Amino acid sequence: MIIIGSGIVGLSAAIRLREKYTSLTIGILESGFLPSGASTKNAGFACFGSVSEAVDEIESAGKDNFLQLVEWRWKGLEKLRKNLGDAVIDFHQNGGYEIFSEDQKEQASKSVSQIENLNSLLRPIIGKHDIYAVNDAKITEFGFAGITTLIENKYEGQIDTGKMMRALTTKAAGLGVQIFNNCRVLQTEQNAGEHVISTSQGNFKTKALIVATNAFAKELLPELEVVPGRGQVLVTEPINKLKIKGAFHYNRGYTYFRNIDSRVLLGGFRDLDIKTEQTTKPGLTDLVQTALEKLLYETILPGQQPKIDYRWSGVMGFGPELKPIVKEVKPGLYCAVRCSGMGIAMGSLLGEQVADLVNF
Ligand SMILES: Cc1cc2nc3c(=O)[nH]c(=O)nc-3n(C[C@H](O)[C@H](O)[C@H](O)COP(=O)(O)OP(=O)(O)OC[C@H]3O[C@@H](n4cnc5c(N)ncnc54)[C@H](O)[C@@H]3O)c2cc1C
């Protein structure tokens, strides 16, 4: 059995298969020296959506599809926490906050007007009745400038994504899953009931194959509707007496920031130039990095100018629908891709779902 891609989805699929079929030989082919996709480059939000994102998702996908997505995100997070343990992934339920600036008054009031409705829609999934609430007092507590409305979500958390990936890789290896790094899959072909996989290291043969390459899915399966979306991130140096704590959403989910101990991680603004950011290539642009710095220095940490210690980019997989693609593409070839920027939340569940489709 071969899996392509050692991100959260590929590793979760491998672990599930190995637990179900204890004598199955499983190999994961990974193009990077380490897992090189979004699973090692994300923001580590353990979230299921801000209010403005929820409003957008209901408008674009309909209420039932929206609820299905939230359920996958919530159940995926529960699985991740159960499989690895909160201490191992450094999970903390510090809460989530959506902030609206002065020029987003209309969006803010539309979102606030939907809180009651969303709380009752999501109650059966999250099991709580008080998920979202306006809490403007926290604007001053966090020290923001130019923010007029804040919606709190007590049930959001954050993880250390590096620790999560290390734990998943260790768990898979401990179960006997072999991960082949620096092994880029160039193409797959079906031949007499087998899949022949050509890679940068030579050929592999397998009866069953899972493609878990998310944003890169089209390179191997051009028929899939997956469009890459690059996300750029920066992280500050440690900040003395940092006031923010939690996972923060801004601009309908396009922009996000959180504390990592006393540093600020800030990412987003992909919407400023969607076309340029529709790429699987890593890279940073002046346009996005300048917008991130402006938000950091003027709104999040007004009056402070901490140095930026790190910058990076990672690629997400989007498409015409928010729904991930988990299916048998052709006999014996399965895929679990298109996490729409929420694969840390959904990934453990999607990995298990695709593993359960595999039929020997
Ligand atoms: C900046 C950023 C911030 C994010 N923040 C969050 C967040 O806070 N919360 C959240 O839930 N989600 C977040 N996401 C999304 C989340 O990280 C992804 O949805 C998730 O990691 C996808 O996991 P995956 O296993 O499907 O794909 P990936 O982690 O991308 O793994 C795919 C793997 O396939 C490998 N690969 C690709 N092509 C080949 C090939 N031809 N041969 C061999 N190997 C190949 C890649 O190297 C990669 O390791 C964020 C993403 C980004 C980029």
CSV table of N, CA and C in Angstrom, one decimal, residues 174-248:
chain,number,residue,atom,x,y,z
A,174,GLY,N,6.5,4.3,14.3
A,174,GLY,CA,6.4,3.3,15.4
A,174,GLY,C,5.5,2.1,15.0
A,175,LEU,N,4.6,2.4,14.1
A,175,LEU,CA,3.6,1.3,13.7
A,175,LEU,C,4.2,0.5,12.5
A,176,GLY,N,5.4,0.9,12.1
A,176,GLY,CA,6.0,0.2,11.0
A,176,GLY,C,5.8,0.8,9.6
A,177,VAL,N,5.2,2.0,9.6
A,177,VAL,CA,5.0,2.7,8.3
A,177,VAL,C,6.4,3.3,7.9
A,178,GLN,N,6.8,3.0,6.6
A,178,GLN,CA,8.0,3.5,6.2
A,178,GLN,C,7.9,4.8,5.3
A,179,ILE,N,8.5,5.8,5.8
A,179,ILE,CA,8.4,7.1,5.0
A,179,ILE,C,9.7,7.3,4.2
A,180,PHE,N,9.5,7.5,2.9
A,180,PHE,CA,10.6,7.7,2.0
A,180,PHE,C,10.6,9.2,1.6
A,181,ASN,N,11.6,9.9,2.2
A,181,ASN,CA,11.7,11.3,1.9
A,181,ASN,C,12.6,11.6,0.7
A,182,ASN,N,12.5,12.8,0.2
A,182,ASN,CA,13.2,13.2,-1.0
A,182,ASN,C,12.8,12.3,-2.2
A,183,CYS,N,11.6,11.9,-2.2
A,183,CYS,CA,11.1,10.9,-3.2
A,183,CYS,C,9.9,11.6,-3.8
A,184,ARG,N,10.1,12.2,-4.9
A,184,ARG,CA,9.0,13.0,-5.6
A,184,ARG,C,8.3,12.1,-6.6
A,185,VAL,N,7.0,11.9,-6.5
A,185,VAL,CA,6.3,11.1,-7.5
A,185,VAL,C,6.1,11.9,-8.8
A,186,LEU,N,6.5,11.3,-9.9
A,186,LEU,CA,6.4,12.0,-11.2
A,186,LEU,C,5.2,11.7,-11.9
A,187,GLN,N,4.8,10.4,-11.8
A,187,GLN,CA,3.5,10.0,-12.4
A,187,GLN,C,3.1,8.6,-11.9
A,188,THR,N,1.8,8.4,-12.1
A,188,THR,CA,1.3,7.0,-11.7
A,188,THR,C,0.6,6.4,-12.9
A,189,GLU,N,0.7,5.1,-13.1
A,189,GLU,CA,0.1,4.5,-14.2
A,189,GLU,C,-0.6,3.2,-13.7
A,190,GLN,N,-1.7,2.8,-14.3
A,190,GLN,CA,-2.3,1.6,-13.9
A,190,GLN,C,-1.9,0.5,-15.0
A,191,ASN,N,-1.5,-0.6,-14.5
A,191,ASN,CA,-1.0,-1.7,-15.4
A,191,ASN,C,-1.3,-3.0,-14.8
A,192,ALA,N,-2.2,-3.8,-15.5
A,192,ALA,CA,-2.6,-5.1,-15.1
A,192,ALA,C,-2.9,-5.2,-13.6
A,193,GLY,N,-3.9,-4.3,-13.2
A,193,GLY,CA,-4.3,-4.4,-11.8
A,193,GLY,C,-3.4,-3.8,-10.8
A,194,GLU,N,-2.3,-3.2,-11.2
A,194,GLU,CA,-1.3,-2.6,-10.3
A,194,GLU,C,-1.1,-1.2,-10.7
A,195,HIS,N,-0.6,-0.4,-9.7
A,195,HIS,CA,-0.3,1.0,-10.0
A,195,HIS,C,1.3,1.0,-10.0
A,196,VAL,N,1.8,1.6,-11.1
A,196,VAL,CA,3.2,1.7,-11.2
A,196,VAL,C,3.5,3.2,-10.9
A,197,ILE,N,4.3,3.5,-9.9
A,197,ILE,CA,4.6,4.8,-9.5
A,197,ILE,C,6.0,5.2,-9.9
A,198,SER,N,6.2,6.2,-10.8
A,198,SER,CA,7.5,6.6,-11.1
A,198,SER,C,7.9,7.8,-10.2
A,199,THR,N,9.1,7.6,-9.6
A,199,THR,CA,9.5,8.7,-8.7
A,199,THR,C,10.9,9.1,-9.0
A,200,SER,N,11.4,10.2,-8.3
A,200,SER,CA,12.7,10.6,-8.5
A,200,SER,C,13.7,9.6,-8.0
A,201,GLN,N,13.3,8.6,-7.3
A,201,GLN,CA,14.2,7.6,-6.8
A,201,GLN,C,14.0,6.2,-7.4
A,202,GLY,N,13.2,6.2,-8.4
A,202,GLY,CA,12.9,4.9,-9.1
A,202,GLY,C,11.4,4.5,-9.0
A,203,ASN,N,11.1,3.3,-9.4
A,203,ASN,CA,9.7,2.9,-9.5
A,203,ASN,C,9.2,2.1,-8.3
A,204,PHE,N,7.9,2.3,-8.0
A,204,PHE,CA,7.3,1.5,-6.9
A,204,PHE,C,6.0,0.8,-7.6
A,205,LYS,N,5.6,-0.3,-7.1
A,205,LYS,CA,4.4,-0.9,-7.5
A,205,LYS,C,3.5,-1.2,-6.3
A,206,THR,N,2.2,-1.0,-6.5
A,206,THR,CA,1.3,-1.2,-5.4
A,206,THR,C,-0.1,-1.6,-5.9
A,207,LYS,N,-0.9,-2.3,-5.1
A,207,LYS,CA,-2.3,-2.6,-5.5
A,207,LYS,C,-3.2,-1.4,-5.2
A,208,ALA,N,-2.9,-0.8,-4.1
A,208,ALA,CA,-3.8,0.3,-3.6
A,208,ALA,C,-2.9,1.6,-3.4
A,209,LEU,N,-3.4,2.7,-3.8
A,209,LEU,CA,-2.7,4.0,-3.7
A,209,LEU,C,-3.5,5.1,-3.2
A,210,ILE,N,-3.0,5.9,-2.3
A,210,ILE,CA,-3.8,7.1,-1.8
A,210,ILE,C,-3.0,8.3,-2.2
A,211,VAL,N,-3.6,9.3,-2.8
A,211,VAL,CA,-2.9,10.5,-3.1
A,211,VAL,C,-3.4,11.5,-2.0
A,212,ALA,N,-2.4,12.0,-1.2
A,212,ALA,CA,-2.7,12.9,-0.2
A,212,ALA,C,-1.8,14.1,-0.3
A,213,THR,N,-1.8,14.7,-1.5
A,213,THR,CA,-0.9,15.8,-1.8
A,213,THR,C,-1.6,17.2,-1.8
A,214,ASN,N,-2.8,17.2,-1.3
A,214,ASN,CA,-3.6,18.5,-1.2
A,214,ASN,C,-3.4,19.5,-2.3
A,215,ALA,N,-2.7,20.6,-2.1
A,215,ALA,CA,-2.6,21.7,-3.1
A,215,ALA,C,-2.0,21.2,-4.4
A,216,PHE,N,-1.1,20.2,-4.2
A,216,PHE,CA,-0.4,19.7,-5.4
A,216,PHE,C,-1.1,18.6,-6.2
A,217,ALA,N,-2.4,18.3,-5.8
A,217,ALA,CA,-3.1,17.2,-6.3
A,217,ALA,C,-3.1,17.1,-7.8
A,218,LYS,N,-3.3,18.3,-8.4
A,218,LYS,CA,-3.5,18.3,-9.9
A,218,LYS,C,-2.3,17.8,-10.7
A,219,GLU,N,-1.1,17.9,-10.0
A,219,GLU,CA,0.1,17.5,-10.7
A,219,GLU,C,0.1,16.0,-11.1
A,220,LEU,N,-0.6,15.3,-10.2
A,220,LEU,CA,-0.7,13.8,-10.4
A,220,LEU,C,-2.1,13.4,-11.0
A,221,LEU,N,-3.1,14.2,-10.6
A,221,LEU,CA,-4.5,13.9,-11.0
A,221,LEU,C,-5.1,15.1,-11.6
A,222,PRO,N,-4.8,15.4,-12.8
A,222,PRO,CA,-5.2,16.7,-13.4
A,222,PRO,C,-6.8,16.8,-13.5
A,223,GLU,N,-7.5,15.7,-13.4
A,223,GLU,CA,-8.9,15.8,-13.4
A,223,GLU,C,-9.6,16.4,-12.2
A,224,LEU,N,-8.8,16.5,-11.1
A,224,LEU,CA,-9.4,17.0,-9.8
A,224,LEU,C,-9.5,18.5,-9.8
A,225,GLU,N,-10.6,19.0,-9.3
A,225,GLU,CA,-10.7,20.5,-9.2
A,225,GLU,C,-10.1,21.0,-7.9
A,226,VAL,N,-8.8,21.2,-8.0
A,226,VAL,CA,-8.0,21.8,-6.9
A,226,VAL,C,-7.2,22.9,-7.4
A,227,VAL,N,-7.3,24.1,-6.7
A,227,VAL,CA,-6.6,25.3,-7.1
A,227,VAL,C,-5.7,25.6,-5.9
A,228,PRO,N,-4.4,25.8,-6.1
A,228,PRO,CA,-3.5,26.2,-5.0
A,228,PRO,C,-3.7,27.6,-4.5
A,229,GLY,N,-3.5,27.8,-3.3
A,229,GLY,CA,-3.6,29.2,-2.7
A,229,GLY,C,-2.5,29.3,-1.7
A,230,ARG,N,-1.5,30.2,-2.1
A,230,ARG,CA,-0.4,30.4,-1.2
A,230,ARG,C,-0.7,31.3,0.0
A,231,GLY,N,-0.2,30.9,1.2
A,231,GLY,CA,-0.4,31.7,2.4
A,231,GLY,C,1.0,32.2,2.9
A,232,GLN,N,1.1,33.5,3.1
A,232,GLN,CA,2.4,34.0,3.6
A,232,GLN,C,2.3,34.4,5.1
A,233,VAL,N,3.3,34.1,5.8
A,233,VAL,CA,3.3,34.3,7.3
A,233,VAL,C,4.5,35.0,7.7
A,234,LEU,N,4.4,35.7,8.8
A,234,LEU,CA,5.6,36.2,9.5
A,234,LEU,C,5.5,36.0,11.0
A,235,VAL,N,6.6,35.9,11.7
A,235,VAL,CA,6.6,35.8,13.1
A,235,VAL,C,7.6,36.8,13.7
A,236,THR,N,7.1,37.5,14.8
A,236,THR,CA,8.0,38.5,15.4
A,236,THR,C,9.0,37.9,16.4
A,237,GLU,N,9.9,38.7,16.8
A,237,GLU,CA,10.8,38.4,17.9
A,237,GLU,C,9.9,38.3,19.2
A,238,PRO,N,10.4,37.7,20.3
A,238,PRO,CA,9.6,37.7,21.5
A,238,PRO,C,9.3,39.2,22.0
A,239,ILE,N,8.1,39.4,22.5
A,239,ILE,CA,7.7,40.8,22.8
A,239,ILE,C,7.4,40.8,24.3
A,240,ASN,N,8.0,41.8,25.0
A,240,ASN,CA,7.9,42.0,26.4
A,240,ASN,C,6.4,42.4,26.7
A,241,LYS,N,5.8,41.7,27.7
A,241,LYS,CA,4.4,41.9,28.1
A,241,LYS,C,3.4,41.9,26.9
A,242,LEU,N,3.5,40.9,26.1
A,242,LEU,CA,2.6,40.8,24.9
A,242,LEU,C,1.2,40.7,25.5
A,243,LYS,N,0.2,41.5,24.9
A,243,LYS,CA,-1.1,41.5,25.5
A,243,LYS,C,-2.0,40.5,24.8
A,244,ILE,N,-1.7,40.1,23.6
A,244,ILE,CA,-2.7,39.2,22.9
A,244,ILE,C,-2.4,37.7,23.3
A,245,LYS,N,-3.5,37.0,23.4
A,245,LYS,CA,-3.4,35.6,23.7
A,245,LYS,C,-4.6,34.9,23.1
A,246,GLY,N,-4.4,34.0,22.2
A,246,GLY,CA,-5.5,33.3,21.5
A,246,GLY,C,-5.3,33.3,20.0
A,247,ALA,N,-6.4,32.9,19.3
A,247,ALA,CA,-6.4,32.8,17.8
A,247,ALA,C,-7.3,33.9,17.2
A,248,PHE,N,-6.7,34.8,16.4
A,248,PHE,CA,-7.5,36.0,16.0
A,248,PHE,C,-7.8,35.9,14.5
